[in-house]
mmCIF file of C-alpha atoms in Angstrom:
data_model
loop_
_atom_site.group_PDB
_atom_site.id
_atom_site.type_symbol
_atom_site.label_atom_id
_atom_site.label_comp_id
_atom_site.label_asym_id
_atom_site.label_seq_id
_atom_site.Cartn_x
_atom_site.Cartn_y
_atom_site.Cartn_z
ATOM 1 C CA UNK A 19 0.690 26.124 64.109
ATOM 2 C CA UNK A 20 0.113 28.725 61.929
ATOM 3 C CA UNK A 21 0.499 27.834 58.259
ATOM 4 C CA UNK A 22 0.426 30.705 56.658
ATOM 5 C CA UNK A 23 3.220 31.620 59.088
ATOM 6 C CA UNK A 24 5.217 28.746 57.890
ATOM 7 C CA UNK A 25 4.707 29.929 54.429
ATOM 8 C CA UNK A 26 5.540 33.039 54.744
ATOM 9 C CA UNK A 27 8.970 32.274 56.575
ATOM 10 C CA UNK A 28 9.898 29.594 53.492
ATOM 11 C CA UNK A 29 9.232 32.799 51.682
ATOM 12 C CA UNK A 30 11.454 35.181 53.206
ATOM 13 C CA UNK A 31 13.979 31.783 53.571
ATOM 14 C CA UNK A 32 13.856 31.343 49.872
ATOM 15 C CA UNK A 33 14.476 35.404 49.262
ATOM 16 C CA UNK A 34 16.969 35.825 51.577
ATOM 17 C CA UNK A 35 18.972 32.847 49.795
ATOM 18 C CA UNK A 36 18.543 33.833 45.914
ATOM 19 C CA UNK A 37 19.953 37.669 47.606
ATOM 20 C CA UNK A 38 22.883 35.799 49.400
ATOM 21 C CA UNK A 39 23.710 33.747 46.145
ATOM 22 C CA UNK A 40 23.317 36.601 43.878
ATOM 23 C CA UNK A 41 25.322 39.288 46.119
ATOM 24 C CA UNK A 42 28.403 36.273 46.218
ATOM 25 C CA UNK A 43 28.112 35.632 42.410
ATOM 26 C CA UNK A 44 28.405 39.173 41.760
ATOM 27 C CA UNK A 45 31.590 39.484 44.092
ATOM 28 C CA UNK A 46 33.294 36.745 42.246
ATOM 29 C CA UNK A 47 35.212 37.756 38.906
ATOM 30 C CA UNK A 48 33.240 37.204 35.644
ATOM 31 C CA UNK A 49 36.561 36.461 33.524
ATOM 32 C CA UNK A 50 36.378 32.900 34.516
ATOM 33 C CA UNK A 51 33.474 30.838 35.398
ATOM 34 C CA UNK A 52 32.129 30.249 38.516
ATOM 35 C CA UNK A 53 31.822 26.419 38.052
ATOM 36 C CA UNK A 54 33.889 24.243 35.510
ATOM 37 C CA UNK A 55 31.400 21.430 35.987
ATOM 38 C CA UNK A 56 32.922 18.767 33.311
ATOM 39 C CA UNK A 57 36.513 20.003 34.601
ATOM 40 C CA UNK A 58 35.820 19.429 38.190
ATOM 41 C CA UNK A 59 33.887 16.171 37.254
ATOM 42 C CA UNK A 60 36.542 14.439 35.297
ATOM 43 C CA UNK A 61 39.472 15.686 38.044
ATOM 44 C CA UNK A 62 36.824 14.385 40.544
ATOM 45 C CA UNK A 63 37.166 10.763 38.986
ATOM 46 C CA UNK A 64 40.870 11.230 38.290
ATOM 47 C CA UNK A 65 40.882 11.556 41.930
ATOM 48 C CA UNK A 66 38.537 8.802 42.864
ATOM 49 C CA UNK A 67 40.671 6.200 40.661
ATOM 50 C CA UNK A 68 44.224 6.908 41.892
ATOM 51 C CA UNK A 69 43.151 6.782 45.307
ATOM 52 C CA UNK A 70 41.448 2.998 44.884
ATOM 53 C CA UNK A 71 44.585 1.917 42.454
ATOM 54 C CA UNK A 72 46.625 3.295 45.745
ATOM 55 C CA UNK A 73 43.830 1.269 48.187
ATOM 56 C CA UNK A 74 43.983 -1.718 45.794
ATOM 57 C CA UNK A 75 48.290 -1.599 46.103
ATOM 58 C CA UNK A 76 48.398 -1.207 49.380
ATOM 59 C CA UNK A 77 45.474 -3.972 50.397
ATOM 60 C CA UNK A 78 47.662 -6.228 47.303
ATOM 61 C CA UNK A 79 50.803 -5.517 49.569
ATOM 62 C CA UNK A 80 48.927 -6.534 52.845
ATOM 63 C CA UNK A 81 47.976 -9.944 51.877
ATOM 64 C CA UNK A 82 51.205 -11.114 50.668
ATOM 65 C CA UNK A 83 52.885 -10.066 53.553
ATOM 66 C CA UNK A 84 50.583 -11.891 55.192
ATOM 67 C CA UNK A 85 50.464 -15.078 52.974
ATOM 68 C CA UNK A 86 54.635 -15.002 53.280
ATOM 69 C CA UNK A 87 54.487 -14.908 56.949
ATOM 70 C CA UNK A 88 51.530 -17.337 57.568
ATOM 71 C CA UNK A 89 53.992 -19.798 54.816
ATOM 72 C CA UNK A 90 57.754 -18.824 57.134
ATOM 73 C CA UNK A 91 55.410 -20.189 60.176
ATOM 74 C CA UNK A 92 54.160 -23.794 58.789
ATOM 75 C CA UNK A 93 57.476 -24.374 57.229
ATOM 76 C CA UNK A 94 59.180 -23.447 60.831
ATOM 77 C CA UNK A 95 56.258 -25.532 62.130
ATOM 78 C CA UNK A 96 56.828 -28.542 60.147
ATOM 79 C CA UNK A 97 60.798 -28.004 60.352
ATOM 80 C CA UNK A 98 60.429 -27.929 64.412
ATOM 81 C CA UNK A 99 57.839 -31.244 64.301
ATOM 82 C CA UNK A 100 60.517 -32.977 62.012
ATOM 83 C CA UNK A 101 63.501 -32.032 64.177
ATOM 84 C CA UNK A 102 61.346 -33.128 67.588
ATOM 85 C CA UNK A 103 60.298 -36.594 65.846
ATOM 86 C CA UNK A 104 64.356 -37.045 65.125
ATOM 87 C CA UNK A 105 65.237 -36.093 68.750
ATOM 88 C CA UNK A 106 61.835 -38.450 70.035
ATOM 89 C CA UNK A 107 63.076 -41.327 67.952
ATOM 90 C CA UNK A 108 66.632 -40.987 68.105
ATOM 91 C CA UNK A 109 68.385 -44.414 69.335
ATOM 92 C CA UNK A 110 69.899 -43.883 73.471
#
């Protein structure tokens, strides 16, 4: 391959994207700023926390349902083992 062809086309790449970004910034109104980087940061992480305190709730919620129904099956387990061993050794 040709590499000053390949140079010349990151060229004309490179130009054609500085025109695009230039031609949109101008469009865009100059009262407020384009980017509020600090803003959009710290709503970013505002964001980013309620959503794992939500994750963390739900995932909290999960396992005790799970813990309470694994605990309702031994004690039924243990209840139904009890009850057999009184039927089992009941006198005739």
């Amino acid at each position: 391959m040709n590499t000053n062809y390949l140079e010349e086309y990151q060229k004309y790449l490179a130009e054609w994207q500085k025109m695009l970004l230039s031609a949109w910034g101008n469009g865009l109104p100059t009262t407020t700023p384009v980017f509020e980087f600090p803003e959009t940061l710290v709503k970013s992480l505002e964001y980013q926390q309620e959503w794992v305190k939500s994750y963390l709730t739900a995932q909290e919620t999960a396992t005790k349902v799970a813990l309470n129904s694994q605990k309702q099956f031994w004690d039924s387990y243990f209840g139904f083992a009890r009850q057999s061993m009184a039927v089992i050794n009941k006198p005739a």
